[in-house]
């Protein structure tokens, strides 16, 4: 075979993974579910080599969505420059479909709010260089009870989504009749792999059955917690739960502590800066959840920080984690490519505090000398030795990338 033929073959295998795995019997997937078999191979859709970035409608708009909102949001993603920074996915959440399937059992877009259909919307979004995400549920209704779920319709719905040009599926966990998530999520994963289109699979079972321990073979990301809320307490408690699963994340499969609330108004600027910094360090999906069309300058400054985004998208793909905690004064850190280290000093207490990270806390030898790049000040302090220490307002953080010079 020529090199070109080998390359073409590899691409075909990647796009059409079914060719490489034992095919299942023709019986309905749910009825004849064989979890062991599905889990015997890793999810091989080639997606999610770095955490996904984009936008999702839920945190700001809930069920009040329609095709003009989605198109306008896509326009704003491009015109603000956010798309060029990596925010590619424009994701619909709940409430895009009619409650009832058509006479052939297909899901249909809600005529009153998506009159042009999802295929036309995908076309519009693809023309802008962006990708379209959609939403369904591993039960027989979605959480809003305004849409059918995909339980028992996995193959049909995956084919429908692929035929529309969908690039991402968030798969929720409501109205599931108490059936284990380990039975309900793999059939959709397999159906997507066989759909003929690479579709990022976002497992959203809220951390119910410790998905970090099994979902890497099923999805490209898995929620580790219940829903985020737009307040400090919920944001901090969610990221602590997510942190426990740090060692399971990596290229192709990420822990998901839920979507961003930055810009929705329930936290202070320093709290949102902490939220964005920690999500980036934890290699969480960066799915903006505010109204992009009306965001203020501070929100834009936070979510468009290319140095913070670069930590999230670092090719090494190791989730940064909490390495030190002392009365709400915390150090979070993780390795990056080229022996760099990302570190966050975070004061979660209710008053000013000095937070210190010593090199031994964050995986550097104590004699190492680094250049410390402050990712929010966009300034570099040269030749720092042994530790880095900073005074912080309540709930504020500092985020650095440390580049070792010699040791
Ligand atoms: C599931 O699949 C595996 C591997 O193909 C097979 O060994 C096993 O017998 C199957 N189990 C059931 C319950 O069908
Ligand atoms: C579409 O949704 C947005 C956000 O909820 C709303 O402001 C707008 O009025 C809606 N447009 C139509 C045509 O319904
Ligand atoms: C939901 O699905 C289950 C099968 O898993 C079925 O028994 C039940 O009747 C369904 N409920 C509704 C309201 O469709
Ligand atoms: C927000 O940013 C825009 C564009 O950079 C600028 O024209 C405007 O003055 C800023 N507004 C405030 C309140 O800083
Ligand atoms: C600490 O507290 C003082 C007095 O409340 C305040 O002026 C100062 O800006 C605070 N922040 C830092 C980082 O020192
Ligand atoms: C809760 C807590 O640890 N608060 C601390 C915040 O920082 C100040 C200054 O270092 C300490 O005095 C507080 O105890």
PDB file of C-alpha atoms in Angstrom, residues 58-197:
ATOM      1  CA  UNK A  58     -29.054  26.163  29.659  1.00  0.00           C
ATOM      2  CA  UNK A  59     -27.427  28.248  32.410  1.00  0.00           C
ATOM      3  CA  UNK A  60     -28.731  31.534  31.064  1.00  0.00           C
ATOM      4  CA  UNK A  61     -31.755  30.739  28.903  1.00  0.00           C
ATOM      5  CA  UNK A  62     -33.176  27.476  30.283  1.00  0.00           C
ATOM      6  CA  UNK A  63     -36.085  26.456  28.060  1.00  0.00           C
ATOM      7  CA  UNK A  64     -36.418  29.887  26.398  1.00  0.00           C
ATOM      8  CA  UNK A  65     -34.427  29.030  23.293  1.00  0.00           C
ATOM      9  CA  UNK A  66     -35.095  29.350  19.571  1.00  0.00           C
ATOM     10  CA  UNK A  67     -33.195  29.258  16.307  1.00  0.00           C
ATOM     11  CA  UNK A  68     -32.565  33.003  16.084  1.00  0.00           C
ATOM     12  CA  UNK A  69     -30.995  33.007  19.556  1.00  0.00           C
ATOM     13  CA  UNK A  70     -28.705  30.157  18.516  1.00  0.00           C
ATOM     14  CA  UNK A  71     -27.740  31.801  15.219  1.00  0.00           C
ATOM     15  CA  UNK A  72     -27.142  35.167  16.903  1.00  0.00           C
ATOM     16  CA  UNK A  73     -25.011  33.488  19.565  1.00  0.00           C
ATOM     17  CA  UNK A  74     -22.928  31.814  16.852  1.00  0.00           C
ATOM     18  CA  UNK A  75     -22.512  35.205  15.164  1.00  0.00           C
ATOM     19  CA  UNK A  76     -21.412  36.753  18.447  1.00  0.00           C
ATOM     20  CA  UNK A  77     -18.946  33.941  19.104  1.00  0.00           C
ATOM     21  CA  UNK A  78     -17.209  34.835  15.866  1.00  0.00           C
ATOM     22  CA  UNK A  79     -17.507  38.638  16.008  1.00  0.00           C
ATOM     23  CA  UNK A  80     -16.197  38.874  19.591  1.00  0.00           C
ATOM     24  CA  UNK A  81     -13.163  36.748  18.731  1.00  0.00           C
ATOM     25  CA  UNK A  82     -14.147  33.999  21.169  1.00  0.00           C
ATOM     26  CA  UNK A  83     -14.420  31.440  18.361  1.00  0.00           C
ATOM     27  CA  UNK A  84     -10.831  32.157  17.329  1.00  0.00           C
ATOM     28  CA  UNK A  85      -9.768  31.514  20.939  1.00  0.00           C
ATOM     29  CA  UNK A  86     -11.178  27.989  20.696  1.00  0.00           C
ATOM     30  CA  UNK A  87     -14.844  28.290  21.667  1.00  0.00           C
ATOM     31  CA  UNK A  88     -16.215  26.123  18.858  1.00  0.00           C
ATOM     32  CA  UNK A  89     -19.263  24.253  20.126  1.00  0.00           C
ATOM     33  CA  UNK A  90     -22.666  25.959  20.098  1.00  0.00           C
ATOM     34  CA  UNK A  91     -24.754  23.587  22.188  1.00  0.00           C
ATOM     35  CA  UNK A  92     -28.506  23.371  22.522  1.00  0.00           C
ATOM     36  CA  UNK A  93     -29.733  22.071  25.846  1.00  0.00           C
ATOM     37  CA  UNK A  94     -33.213  20.880  26.829  1.00  0.00           C
ATOM     38  CA  UNK A  95     -36.404  22.029  25.074  1.00  0.00           C
ATOM     39  CA  UNK A  96     -35.439  22.078  21.388  1.00  0.00           C
ATOM     40  CA  UNK A  97     -37.839  19.268  20.318  1.00  0.00           C
ATOM     41  CA  UNK A  98     -41.535  18.567  20.158  1.00  0.00           C
ATOM     42  CA  UNK A  99     -42.832  16.483  23.048  1.00  0.00           C
ATOM     43  CA  UNK A 100     -44.049  13.768  20.687  1.00  0.00           C
ATOM     44  CA  UNK A 101     -42.102  11.858  18.053  1.00  0.00           C
ATOM     45  CA  UNK A 102     -43.419  11.728  14.487  1.00  0.00           C
ATOM     46  CA  UNK A 103     -45.291   8.734  13.082  1.00  0.00           C
ATOM     47  CA  UNK A 104     -41.963   7.010  12.278  1.00  0.00           C
ATOM     48  CA  UNK A 105     -40.763   7.531  15.824  1.00  0.00           C
ATOM     49  CA  UNK A 106     -38.283  10.289  14.930  1.00  0.00           C
ATOM     50  CA  UNK A 107     -37.552  13.220  17.196  1.00  0.00           C
ATOM     51  CA  UNK A 108     -38.658  16.464  15.583  1.00  0.00           C
ATOM     52  CA  UNK A 109     -37.546  20.044  16.230  1.00  0.00           C
ATOM     53  CA  UNK A 110     -40.170  22.213  17.892  1.00  0.00           C
ATOM     54  CA  UNK A 111     -42.002  23.916  15.040  1.00  0.00           C
ATOM     55  CA  UNK A 112     -42.762  27.103  16.961  1.00  0.00           C
ATOM     56  CA  UNK A 113     -39.147  27.794  17.982  1.00  0.00           C
ATOM     57  CA  UNK A 114     -36.985  25.905  15.457  1.00  0.00           C
ATOM     58  CA  UNK A 115     -39.134  26.235  12.309  1.00  0.00           C
ATOM     59  CA  UNK A 116     -36.150  25.856   9.932  1.00  0.00           C
ATOM     60  CA  UNK A 117     -35.085  22.618  11.590  1.00  0.00           C
ATOM     61  CA  UNK A 118     -31.806  21.491  13.108  1.00  0.00           C
ATOM     62  CA  UNK A 119     -30.171  20.551   9.812  1.00  0.00           C
ATOM     63  CA  UNK A 120     -30.438  24.136   8.568  1.00  0.00           C
ATOM     64  CA  UNK A 121     -29.117  25.394  11.894  1.00  0.00           C
ATOM     65  CA  UNK A 122     -26.151  23.015  11.719  1.00  0.00           C
ATOM     66  CA  UNK A 123     -25.450  24.223   8.191  1.00  0.00           C
ATOM     67  CA  UNK A 124     -25.466  27.853   9.358  1.00  0.00           C
ATOM     68  CA  UNK A 125     -23.158  27.067  12.263  1.00  0.00           C
ATOM     69  CA  UNK A 126     -20.763  24.971  10.184  1.00  0.00           C
ATOM     70  CA  UNK A 127     -20.451  27.778   7.641  1.00  0.00           C
ATOM     71  CA  UNK A 128     -19.117  29.964  10.446  1.00  0.00           C
ATOM     72  CA  UNK A 129     -16.476  27.345  11.273  1.00  0.00           C
ATOM     73  CA  UNK A 130     -18.307  26.306  14.437  1.00  0.00           C
ATOM     74  CA  UNK A 131     -19.861  23.040  15.606  1.00  0.00           C
ATOM     75  CA  UNK A 132     -23.388  22.267  16.764  1.00  0.00           C
ATOM     76  CA  UNK A 133     -24.246  20.348  19.912  1.00  0.00           C
ATOM     77  CA  UNK A 134     -27.592  18.853  20.812  1.00  0.00           C
ATOM     78  CA  UNK A 135     -29.205  17.388  23.897  1.00  0.00           C
ATOM     79  CA  UNK A 136     -31.156  14.290  24.787  1.00  0.00           C
ATOM     80  CA  UNK A 137     -31.795  12.086  27.793  1.00  0.00           C
ATOM     81  CA  UNK A 138     -31.083   8.484  28.780  1.00  0.00           C
ATOM     82  CA  UNK A 139     -34.643   8.107  29.996  1.00  0.00           C
ATOM     83  CA  UNK A 140     -37.942   8.407  28.240  1.00  0.00           C
ATOM     84  CA  UNK A 141     -38.413  12.109  28.834  1.00  0.00           C
ATOM     85  CA  UNK A 142     -35.968  14.965  29.308  1.00  0.00           C
ATOM     86  CA  UNK A 143     -35.688  16.816  32.613  1.00  0.00           C
ATOM     87  CA  UNK A 144     -38.056  19.601  31.516  1.00  0.00           C
ATOM     88  CA  UNK A 145     -40.620  16.952  30.478  1.00  0.00           C
ATOM     89  CA  UNK A 146     -40.989  18.936  27.269  1.00  0.00           C
ATOM     90  CA  UNK A 147     -39.108  16.479  25.054  1.00  0.00           C
ATOM     91  CA  UNK A 148     -38.902  12.728  24.560  1.00  0.00           C
ATOM     92  CA  UNK A 149     -35.804  10.959  25.852  1.00  0.00           C
ATOM     93  CA  UNK A 150     -33.759   8.514  23.810  1.00  0.00           C
ATOM     94  CA  UNK A 151     -34.052   5.418  26.015  1.00  0.00           C
ATOM     95  CA  UNK A 152     -34.897   2.551  23.671  1.00  0.00           C
ATOM     96  CA  UNK A 153     -34.462   4.857  20.627  1.00  0.00           C
ATOM     97  CA  UNK A 154     -30.680   5.117  20.759  1.00  0.00           C
ATOM     98  CA  UNK A 155     -29.908   3.911  17.238  1.00  0.00           C
ATOM     99  CA  UNK A 156     -32.692   5.894  15.599  1.00  0.00           C
ATOM    100  CA  UNK A 157     -31.848   9.120  17.432  1.00  0.00           C
ATOM    101  CA  UNK A 158     -28.102   8.811  16.852  1.00  0.00           C
ATOM    102  CA  UNK A 159     -28.812   8.390  13.128  1.00  0.00           C
ATOM    103  CA  UNK A 160     -31.110  11.404  13.177  1.00  0.00           C
ATOM    104  CA  UNK A 161     -28.496  13.563  14.896  1.00  0.00           C
ATOM    105  CA  UNK A 162     -25.798  12.421  12.468  1.00  0.00           C
ATOM    106  CA  UNK A 163     -28.053  13.116   9.475  1.00  0.00           C
ATOM    107  CA  UNK A 164     -28.592  16.659  10.734  1.00  0.00           C
ATOM    108  CA  UNK A 165     -24.844  17.271  11.073  1.00  0.00           C
ATOM    109  CA  UNK A 166     -24.738  17.336  14.872  1.00  0.00           C
ATOM    110  CA  UNK A 167     -21.223  17.304  16.388  1.00  0.00           C
ATOM    111  CA  UNK A 168     -21.851  16.874  20.139  1.00  0.00           C
ATOM    112  CA  UNK A 169     -24.468  15.201  22.314  1.00  0.00           C
ATOM    113  CA  UNK A 170     -25.137  16.032  25.951  1.00  0.00           C
ATOM    114  CA  UNK A 171     -27.012  13.058  27.375  1.00  0.00           C
ATOM    115  CA  UNK A 172     -28.983  13.740  30.561  1.00  0.00           C
ATOM    116  CA  UNK A 173     -30.323  11.359  33.199  1.00  0.00           C
ATOM    117  CA  UNK A 174     -33.958  12.195  34.015  1.00  0.00           C
ATOM    118  CA  UNK A 175     -37.027   9.895  34.004  1.00  0.00           C
ATOM    119  CA  UNK A 176     -34.940   6.758  33.799  1.00  0.00           C
ATOM    120  CA  UNK A 177     -37.162   4.249  35.604  1.00  0.00           C
ATOM    121  CA  UNK A 178     -34.362   3.452  38.006  1.00  0.00           C
ATOM    122  CA  UNK A 179     -32.355   1.512  35.428  1.00  0.00           C
ATOM    123  CA  UNK A 180     -28.598   1.695  36.078  1.00  0.00           C
ATOM    124  CA  UNK A 181     -26.682   4.316  34.143  1.00  0.00           C
ATOM    125  CA  UNK A 182     -24.236   1.539  33.201  1.00  0.00           C
ATOM    126  CA  UNK A 183     -27.017  -0.008  31.148  1.00  0.00           C
ATOM    127  CA  UNK A 184     -28.442   3.189  29.686  1.00  0.00           C
ATOM    128  CA  UNK A 185     -25.352   5.137  28.529  1.00  0.00           C
ATOM    129  CA  UNK A 186     -23.315   2.514  26.598  1.00  0.00           C
ATOM    130  CA  UNK A 187     -26.080   1.873  24.011  1.00  0.00           C
ATOM    131  CA  UNK A 188     -26.073   5.554  22.992  1.00  0.00           C
ATOM    132  CA  UNK A 189     -22.282   5.573  22.914  1.00  0.00           C
ATOM    133  CA  UNK A 190     -22.286   2.621  20.553  1.00  0.00           C
ATOM    134  CA  UNK A 191     -25.096   4.087  18.454  1.00  0.00           C
ATOM    135  CA  UNK A 192     -23.141   7.329  18.026  1.00  0.00           C
ATOM    136  CA  UNK A 193     -20.006   5.421  17.011  1.00  0.00           C
ATOM    137  CA  UNK A 194     -22.047   3.637  14.373  1.00  0.00           C
ATOM    138  CA  UNK A 195     -23.879   6.748  13.208  1.00  0.00           C
ATOM    139  CA  UNK A 196     -21.323   7.572  10.519  1.00  0.00           C
ATOM    140  CA  UNK A 197     -20.391  10.924  12.040  1.00  0.00           C
TER     141      UNK A 197
END
